[in-house]
Tab-separated table of C-alpha atoms and ligand atoms in Angstrom:
chain	number	residue	atom	x	y	z
A	1	MET	CA	13.412	34.554	0.866
A	2	ASN	CA	11.502	31.873	3.244
A	3	GLN	CA	8.516	30.329	1.644
A	4	LYS	CA	5.289	30.878	3.009
A	5	PRO	CA	3.977	27.725	4.966
A	6	CYS	CA	1.168	25.533	3.345
A	7	TYR	CA	0.095	22.667	5.894
A	8	ILE	CA	-1.776	19.866	4.668
A	9	LEU	CA	-3.754	17.650	7.327
A	10	GLY	CA	-4.077	14.143	5.813
A	11	ILE	CA	-6.317	11.520	7.084
A	12	GLU	CA	-6.437	7.774	6.131
A	13	SER	CA	-9.158	5.487	7.463
A	14	SER	CA	-9.673	3.080	4.705
A	15	CYS	CA	-9.102	-0.226	6.367
A	16	ASP	CA	-7.814	-1.018	9.915
A	17	GLU	CA	-5.151	1.845	10.250
A	18	THR	CA	-6.224	5.418	11.553
A	19	ALA	CA	-3.883	7.711	10.448
A	20	ALA	CA	-3.058	11.484	10.250
A	21	ALA	CA	-0.208	13.345	8.888
A	22	VAL	CA	0.984	16.966	8.515
A	23	LEU	CA	2.744	18.293	5.576
A	24	ASN	CA	4.394	21.520	5.052
A	25	HIS	CA	4.422	21.736	1.263
A	26	ASN	CA	5.624	18.366	0.229
A	27	LYS	CA	7.862	17.862	3.264
A	28	VAL	CA	6.481	15.391	6.116
A	29	LEU	CA	6.149	17.198	9.546
A	30	SER	CA	4.505	14.203	11.265
A	31	ASN	CA	3.135	10.972	10.167
A	32	CYS	CA	1.021	9.099	12.833
A	33	ILE	CA	-0.659	5.909	12.832
A	34	THR	CA	-2.830	3.748	15.201
A	35	ASN	CA	-3.006	0.088	14.307
A	36	GLN	CA	-5.881	-1.733	15.264
A	37	GLU	CA	-4.585	-4.934	17.046
A	38	ILE	CA	-8.118	-6.150	17.874
A	39	HIS	CA	-8.178	-7.861	14.230
A	40	GLN	CA	-5.319	-10.327	15.219
A	41	GLN	CA	-7.570	-12.461	16.857
A	42	TYR	CA	-9.771	-13.004	13.955
A	43	GLY	CA	-7.066	-13.413	11.273
A	44	GLY	CA	-8.170	-10.651	9.289
A	45	VAL	CA	-9.864	-7.082	9.339
A	46	VAL	CA	-13.601	-7.347	10.785
A	47	PRO	CA	-15.131	-4.274	9.289
A	48	GLU	CA	-17.725	-3.446	11.977
A	49	LEU	CA	-14.634	-3.458	14.604
A	50	ALA	CA	-12.606	-1.498	12.308
A	51	SER	CA	-15.187	1.458	11.995
A	52	ARG	CA	-15.826	1.358	15.791
A	53	ALA	CA	-12.055	1.587	16.348
A	54	HIS	CA	-11.766	4.656	13.635
A	55	GLN	CA	-14.176	6.317	15.904
A	56	ILE	CA	-12.088	5.940	19.129
A	57	ASN	CA	-8.849	6.790	17.343
A	58	ILE	CA	-9.412	9.603	14.926
A	59	VAL	CA	-9.344	12.448	17.598
A	60	PRO	CA	-6.295	11.298	19.199
A	61	VAL	CA	-4.075	10.492	16.214
A	62	VAL	CA	-5.053	13.812	14.609
A	63	LYS	CA	-3.984	15.337	18.121
A	64	GLN	CA	-0.887	13.598	17.897
A	65	ALA	CA	-0.036	14.448	14.315
A	66	LEU	CA	-0.305	18.466	15.105
A	67	LYS	CA	1.535	18.252	17.897
A	68	GLU	CA	4.602	16.304	16.425
A	69	ALA	CA	4.315	18.968	13.500
A	70	LYS	CA	4.156	21.744	16.289
A	71	ILE	CA	1.117	23.284	14.621
A	72	ASN	CA	-2.283	24.526	15.559
A	73	ILE	CA	-5.293	23.076	14.109
A	74	ASN	CA	-5.934	26.703	12.825
A	75	GLN	CA	-2.837	27.006	10.971
A	76	ILE	CA	-3.910	24.192	8.567
A	77	ASN	CA	-4.671	25.326	5.066
A	78	ALA	CA	-6.394	22.291	3.629
A	79	ILE	CA	-7.456	18.796	4.895
A	80	ALA	CA	-7.068	16.056	2.536
A	81	CYS	CA	-8.812	12.311	3.095
A	82	THR	CA	-9.131	8.889	1.681
A	83	GLN	CA	-12.326	8.909	-0.355
A	84	GLY	CA	-11.840	5.307	-1.461
A	85	PRO	CA	-11.473	2.439	-2.262
A	86	GLY	CA	-11.831	0.863	1.125
A	87	LEU	CA	-14.346	-0.350	3.836
A	88	LEU	CA	-17.368	1.864	3.784
A	89	GLY	CA	-17.769	2.409	7.631
A	90	SER	CA	-14.093	2.732	7.924
A	91	LEU	CA	-14.233	5.412	5.362
A	92	LEU	CA	-17.203	7.247	6.719
A	93	VAL	CA	-15.640	8.148	9.766
A	94	GLY	CA	-12.462	9.547	8.281
A	95	ASN	CA	-14.528	11.662	5.787
A	96	SER	CA	-17.140	12.624	8.474
A	97	PHE	CA	-14.348	14.015	10.222
A	98	ALA	CA	-12.476	15.671	7.745
A	99	LYS	CA	-15.966	17.300	6.366
A	100	SER	CA	-16.353	18.908	9.912
A	101	VAL	CA	-13.000	20.148	10.099
A	102	SER	CA	-13.128	21.800	6.638
A	103	MET	CA	-16.598	23.165	7.394
A	104	SER	CA	-15.486	24.566	10.907
A	105	LEU	CA	-12.365	25.978	9.871
A	106	LYS	CA	-13.431	26.828	6.369
A	107	ILE	CA	-10.589	25.377	4.606
A	108	PRO	CA	-10.635	23.464	1.396
A	109	LEU	CA	-11.488	19.581	1.838
A	110	ILE	CA	-9.512	17.354	-0.895
A	111	ALA	CA	-10.956	13.911	-1.407
A	112	VAL	CA	-8.002	11.483	-2.394
A	113	ASN	CA	-8.012	8.165	-4.296
A	114	HIS	CA	-6.105	5.786	-1.725
A	115	MET	CA	-4.412	3.716	-4.632
A	116	GLN	CA	-3.244	6.959	-6.318
A	117	ALA	CA	-1.820	8.078	-3.132
A	118	HIS	CA	0.026	4.761	-2.792
A	119	LEU	CA	2.074	5.719	-5.827
A	120	LEU	CA	2.063	9.406	-5.205
A	121	VAL	CA	3.744	9.046	-1.964
A	122	HIS	CA	7.279	9.176	-4.351
A	123	PHE	CA	6.636	13.000	-4.725
A	124	ILE	CA	7.108	13.629	-1.094
A	125	LYS	CA	10.426	15.477	-0.078
A	126	ASP	CA	12.194	13.280	2.231
A	127	GLU	CA	15.295	11.297	2.852
A	128	GLY	CA	15.525	8.162	0.440
A	129	ILE	CA	12.793	9.526	-1.951
A	130	THR	CA	13.548	10.759	-5.513
A	131	PRO	CA	10.639	11.672	-7.487
A	132	PRO	CA	10.217	9.671	-10.659
A	133	ASP	CA	9.629	11.608	-14.082
A	134	PHE	CA	6.606	10.708	-16.045
A	135	PRO	CA	5.837	8.687	-17.479
A	136	PHE	CA	6.370	5.595	-15.290
A	137	ILE	CA	5.192	2.225	-14.455
A	138	GLY	CA	3.257	2.148	-11.059
A	139	VAL	CA	2.901	-1.026	-9.473
A	140	ASN	CA	0.610	-1.349	-6.617
A	141	VAL	CA	0.770	-4.437	-4.337
A	142	SER	CA	-1.157	-4.242	-1.163
A	143	GLY	CA	-3.476	-6.092	1.174
A	144	GLY	CA	-6.758	-5.180	-1.358
A	145	HIS	CA	-5.144	-4.684	-4.649
A	146	THR	CA	-2.395	-5.553	-7.411
A	147	GLN	CA	-2.254	-3.241	-10.249
A	148	ILE	CA	0.026	-2.205	-12.861
A	149	ILE	CA	-0.481	1.146	-14.206
A	150	ILE	CA	0.739	3.667	-16.861
A	151	VAL	CA	1.275	6.968	-14.733
A	152	LYS	CA	1.367	9.938	-17.223
A	153	ASP	CA	0.760	12.662	-14.936
A	154	TYR	CA	-0.124	12.798	-11.075
A	155	PHE	CA	-3.474	11.972	-11.767
A	156	ASP	CA	-3.647	10.524	-15.120
A	157	MET	CA	-3.078	6.928	-14.312
A	158	GLU	CA	-4.160	3.899	-16.825
A	159	ILE	CA	-4.532	0.335	-15.304
A	160	ILE	CA	-3.014	-2.013	-17.613
A	161	GLY	CA	-3.269	-5.222	-15.364
A	162	ARG	CA	-4.717	-6.131	-12.279
A	163	THR	CA	-5.680	-9.260	-10.189
A	164	LEU	CA	-8.658	-11.268	-11.311
A	165	ASP	CA	-8.959	-12.956	-7.949
A	166	ASP	CA	-6.756	-12.224	-4.686
A	167	ALA	CA	-4.563	-9.490	-4.158
A	168	ILE	CA	-1.072	-10.496	-3.206
A	169	GLY	CA	-0.966	-9.039	0.143
A	170	GLU	CA	-4.189	-11.151	0.784
A	171	ALA	CA	-2.594	-13.989	-0.508
A	172	PHE	CA	0.493	-13.460	1.758
A	173	ASP	CA	-2.104	-13.159	4.746
A	174	LYS	CA	-3.839	-16.240	3.773
A	175	CYS	CA	-0.923	-18.497	3.418
A	176	GLY	CA	0.707	-17.083	6.720
A	177	LYS	CA	-2.793	-17.912	8.454
A	178	LYS	CA	-2.345	-21.423	7.169
A	179	ILE	CA	0.751	-21.900	8.916
A	180	GLY	CA	-0.334	-20.063	12.097
A	181	LEU	CA	1.478	-16.717	11.468
A	182	ASP	CA	-0.380	-13.772	12.972
A	183	TYR	CA	-2.328	-11.390	10.920
A	184	PRO	CA	-0.885	-9.641	8.917
A	185	SER	CA	1.634	-12.350	7.768
A	186	GLY	CA	3.149	-10.725	4.694
A	187	PRO	CA	6.121	-9.231	6.857
A	188	LYS	CA	6.266	-12.325	9.206
A	189	ILE	CA	6.816	-14.559	6.100
A	190	ASP	CA	9.383	-11.766	4.752
A	191	SER	CA	11.487	-12.095	7.894
A	192	LEU	CA	11.106	-15.929	8.296
A	193	SER	CA	12.047	-16.248	4.431
A	194	LYS	CA	15.783	-14.643	5.255
A	195	ILE	CA	17.115	-18.033	6.434
A	196	GLY	CA	14.906	-20.399	4.081
A	197	ASN	CA	15.638	-22.199	0.728
A	198	PRO	CA	13.342	-20.593	-1.594
A	199	LYS	CA	13.589	-23.579	-4.167
A	200	LYS	CA	12.514	-26.197	-1.687
A	201	TYR	CA	8.959	-26.551	-2.498
A	202	THR	CA	7.798	-25.621	-5.505
A	203	PHE	CA	3.962	-23.880	-6.510
A	204	PRO	CA	2.396	-23.733	-9.762
A	205	ILE	CA	2.444	-20.004	-10.905
A	206	PRO	CA	-0.851	-19.207	-12.611
A	207	LYS	CA	-0.590	-18.649	-16.652
A	208	VAL	CA	-2.643	-15.705	-17.074
A	209	ASN	CA	-2.444	-13.783	-20.535
A	210	GLY	CA	-1.295	-10.167	-20.743
A	211	LEU	CA	-0.643	-8.186	-17.751
A	212	ASP	CA	-3.505	-9.463	-15.547
A	213	ILE	CA	-2.621	-11.533	-12.561
A	214	SER	CA	-4.393	-14.277	-10.356
A	215	TYR	CA	-3.298	-15.536	-7.107
A	216	SER	CA	-6.159	-17.628	-5.811
A	217	GLY	CA	-4.695	-20.652	-7.335
A	218	LEU	CA	-1.237	-20.201	-6.024
A	219	LYS	CA	-2.836	-19.607	-2.746
A	220	THR	CA	-5.092	-22.741	-2.737
A	221	SER	CA	-2.051	-24.866	-3.962
A	222	PHE	CA	-0.072	-23.878	-0.821
A	223	ILE	CA	-3.076	-24.195	1.488
A	224	ASN	CA	-3.630	-28.010	0.069
A	225	PHE	CA	0.263	-28.500	0.298
A	226	ILE	CA	0.473	-27.817	4.023
A	227	SER	CA	-2.921	-29.646	4.838
A	228	ARG	CA	-1.581	-32.952	3.003
A	229	ASN	CA	2.030	-32.694	4.633
A	230	ASN	CA	0.661	-31.896	7.919
A	231	GLU	CA	-1.369	-35.020	8.179
A	232	GLU	CA	1.588	-37.126	6.758
A	233	THR	CA	4.706	-35.577	8.738
A	234	PRO	CA	4.342	-34.633	12.294
A	235	ASN	CA	5.383	-31.183	13.055
A	236	PHE	CA	5.851	-30.406	9.357
A	237	ILE	CA	5.343	-26.747	9.648
A	238	SER	CA	7.470	-26.078	12.696
A	239	ASN	CA	10.385	-28.345	11.321
A	240	ASN	CA	10.477	-26.630	8.021
A	241	LEU	CA	8.907	-22.892	8.795
A	242	ASN	CA	11.706	-20.904	6.879
A	243	ASP	CA	11.783	-23.035	3.845
A	244	ILE	CA	8.161	-23.128	3.641
A	245	CYS	CA	7.861	-19.297	4.060
A	246	SER	CA	10.789	-18.609	1.672
A	247	SER	CA	9.460	-21.088	-1.050
A	248	ILE	CA	5.730	-19.432	-0.897
A	249	GLN	CA	7.360	-15.912	-0.743
A	250	TYR	CA	9.289	-16.854	-4.022
A	251	ASN	CA	6.410	-17.637	-5.963
A	252	LEU	CA	4.067	-15.192	-4.938
A	253	ILE	CA	6.904	-12.609	-5.736
A	254	LYS	CA	7.895	-14.517	-8.760
A	255	ASN	CA	4.118	-14.020	-10.269
A	256	ILE	CA	4.232	-10.260	-9.954
A	257	THR	CA	7.776	-9.966	-11.204
A	258	ASN	CA	6.907	-11.901	-14.347
A	259	LYS	CA	4.061	-9.100	-14.975
A	260	ILE	CA	6.469	-6.333	-14.267
A	261	GLU	CA	9.043	-7.621	-16.631
A	262	LEU	CA	6.099	-8.046	-19.307
A	263	ALA	CA	4.993	-4.523	-18.636
A	264	VAL	CA	8.425	-3.176	-19.285
A	265	LYS	CA	8.766	-5.066	-22.560
A	266	ARG	CA	5.174	-3.962	-23.935
A	267	THR	CA	5.626	-0.468	-23.011
A	268	SER	CA	9.449	0.146	-23.460
A	269	ILE	CA	9.335	2.280	-20.168
A	270	LYS	CA	11.909	1.218	-17.994
A	271	SER	CA	11.157	3.529	-14.684
A	272	ILE	CA	9.184	1.508	-12.280
A	273	ALA	CA	7.612	2.692	-8.851
A	274	VAL	CA	6.044	0.467	-6.527
A	275	GLY	CA	3.708	1.138	-3.798
A	276	GLY	CA	1.425	-0.537	-1.069
A	277	GLY	CA	2.454	-2.674	1.842
A	278	VAL	CA	4.038	-5.608	0.013
A	279	SER	CA	6.493	-3.048	-1.582
A	280	ALA	CA	8.397	-3.606	1.925
A	281	ASN	CA	9.001	-7.069	0.673
A	282	THR	CA	12.647	-7.911	0.444
A	283	SER	CA	12.520	-10.300	-2.347
A	284	LEU	CA	10.674	-7.866	-4.346
A	285	ARG	CA	12.865	-4.938	-3.711
A	286	ASN	CA	16.020	-7.149	-4.497
A	287	PHE	CA	14.322	-8.066	-7.804
A	288	LEU	CA	14.133	-4.307	-8.662
A	289	ILE	CA	17.954	-3.821	-7.348
A	290	GLU	CA	18.824	-6.465	-9.757
A	291	LYS	CA	17.208	-4.822	-12.701
A	292	LYS	CA	18.536	-1.553	-11.880
A	293	LYS	CA	22.136	-3.154	-12.038
A	294	LYS	CA	21.835	-5.427	-14.624
A	295	GLU	CA	19.289	-3.743	-17.165
A	296	ASN	CA	19.603	-0.221	-16.291
A	297	TRP	CA	15.897	0.286	-14.954
A	298	LYS	CA	15.319	3.342	-13.115
A	299	ILE	CA	13.510	2.060	-9.726
A	300	TYR	CA	11.593	3.888	-7.077
A	301	ILE	CA	11.084	1.943	-3.913
A	302	PRO	CA	9.333	3.892	-0.725
A	303	PRO	CA	11.032	4.193	2.544
A	304	ILE	CA	9.212	1.338	4.665
A	305	PRO	CA	7.114	3.851	6.772
A	306	PHE	CA	5.450	5.057	3.136
A	307	THR	CA	4.837	1.399	2.024
A	308	THR	CA	1.978	0.345	4.113
A	309	ASP	CA	-1.187	2.603	4.798
A	310	ASN	CA	-0.093	6.057	6.105
A	311	ALA	CA	-1.639	9.309	6.015
A	312	ALA	CA	1.405	11.255	4.534
A	313	MET	CA	0.544	9.870	1.208
A	314	ILE	CA	-2.934	11.028	1.282
A	315	ALA	CA	-1.543	14.385	2.335
A	316	ILE	CA	1.100	14.585	-0.546
A	317	ALA	CA	-1.666	13.608	-2.978
A	318	GLY	CA	-3.874	16.380	-1.205
A	319	TYR	CA	-1.055	19.130	-1.571
A	320	ILE	CA	-0.485	18.527	-5.432
A	321	LYS	CA	-4.527	18.712	-5.804
A	322	TYR	CA	-4.223	21.816	-3.580
A	323	LYS	CA	-1.779	23.548	-5.889
A	324	ARG	CA	-4.290	22.896	-8.580
A	325	LYS	CA	-6.979	24.153	-6.647
A	326	ASN	CA	-8.515	21.010	-7.154
A	327	PHE	CA	-10.969	20.837	-4.211
A	328	SER	CA	-13.895	18.630	-3.397
A	329	ASN	CA	-17.503	19.552	-2.676
A	330	LEU	CA	-18.666	18.874	1.145
A	331	ASN	CA	-21.504	16.448	-0.306
A	332	TYR	CA	-19.091	13.845	-2.003
A	333	GLU	CA	-19.879	10.204	-1.323
A	334	VAL	CA	-17.041	7.624	0.028
A	335	LYS	CA	-16.518	4.960	-2.050
A	336	SER	CA	-15.844	1.003	-1.515
A	337	LYS	CA	-14.517	0.697	-5.169
A	338	ILE	CA	-13.269	3.552	-7.106
A	339	GLU	CA	-11.220	3.464	-10.420
A	340	PHE	CA	-8.636	6.265	-11.547
B	1	LIG	O1	-0.860	-0.976	1.451
B	1	LIG	P1	-1.441	-1.870	2.692
B	1	LIG	O2	-1.034	-1.368	4.164
B	1	LIG	O3	-3.088	-1.784	3.012
B	1	LIG	C1	-3.834	-1.995	1.775
B	1	LIG	O4	-4.075	-0.963	1.177
B	1	LIG	O5	-4.210	-3.162	1.650
B	1	LIG	O6	-0.884	-3.381	2.709
B	1	LIG	C2	-0.912	-4.440	3.816
B	1	LIG	C3	-0.515	-5.493	2.809
B	1	LIG	C4	-0.645	-6.874	3.837
B	1	LIG	O7	-1.458	-8.031	3.320
B	1	LIG	C5	0.610	-7.227	4.335
B	1	LIG	O8	0.560	-8.503	4.704
B	1	LIG	C6	1.381	-6.770	3.439
B	1	LIG	O9	0.835	-5.792	3.019
B	1	LIG	N1	2.989	-6.517	3.546
B	1	LIG	C7	3.789	-7.478	3.162
B	1	LIG	C8	5.040	-6.679	3.851
B	1	LIG	N2	4.926	-5.971	4.703
B	1	LIG	C9	3.317	-5.502	4.530
B	1	LIG	N3	3.760	-8.468	2.381
B	1	LIG	C10	4.924	-9.170	2.050
B	1	LIG	N4	6.307	-8.486	2.514
B	1	LIG	C11	6.364	-7.622	3.381
B	1	LIG	N5	7.457	-6.837	3.955
B	2	LIG	ZN1	-3.040	0.616	1.230
């Protein structure tokens, strides 16, 4: 017997991507994103410009998601939206839209924690995704966060390590900016690293006790190194670009993989799921694949479209809450900072 459809519309507007996705149960029917290119000329996200761009993009991206899913808005069973963390002005656009849709269509509204959603992406039914069993270690590596988490259940997550300063993606972006790469430079550093020597230049990996992590010292040491060499050697960056990228990537990734190894040792949980933009990184993925081969870790790496911010992850979190009838009131607030 055919299962009755259950359509969830997911909305993501926490930073500089305006995104909408439609799921039927846990299967993705559409996953649409409008990237805001305006921020490139500023080398980072400008919050005021992001909110304005969300206002322009939100209706077209939702229309596109419905069109690709081949459904009408009246068929939606519930709407899920990122409540936080993120930029307040950006969040307000997505949430005001979601509340209006919920009110006018008289369908449940479901507020979603963006960081939980980065890990719940592993419960989407799609090619290349196998859902992990609980408990597992969730590693969120994004532009705004770096977290090591024990995931005991879908919404029972305990943060056991986090960055004390910059996030890993932020460190990638700031190092990239110093060598003239466009924002976001994480993917560019990754691709330029492919033919570079990761051991050519060394940078000190900060010693932080336990599972917490720090990125600002590593970033500053890289920035100072580039300034010094630029003064001393003409064309230093362009002549050594691949080695520079490969060396900084090696150190940025080593910093987090050291902590992942420590988390496995401390918790005895050998099941690791990564999420967030930096989980697209080749060096991080290779580390996990090696651990699977050599130490029998169970590893869960999202397909690339589900690594960086997307609305399918919001919709899957929404679907799991929908099944539990975990709905939100229309008067909830957006939150720039939010824990689990
Ligand atoms: O998860 P995400 O889209 O947004 C936040 O929630 O912050 O992550 C964006 C971050 C950016 O800092 C970007 O440079 C980084 O993910 N990123 C990468 C790669 N792809 C995206 N960093 C390193 N290697 C990549 N392949
Ligand atoms: Zn994110």
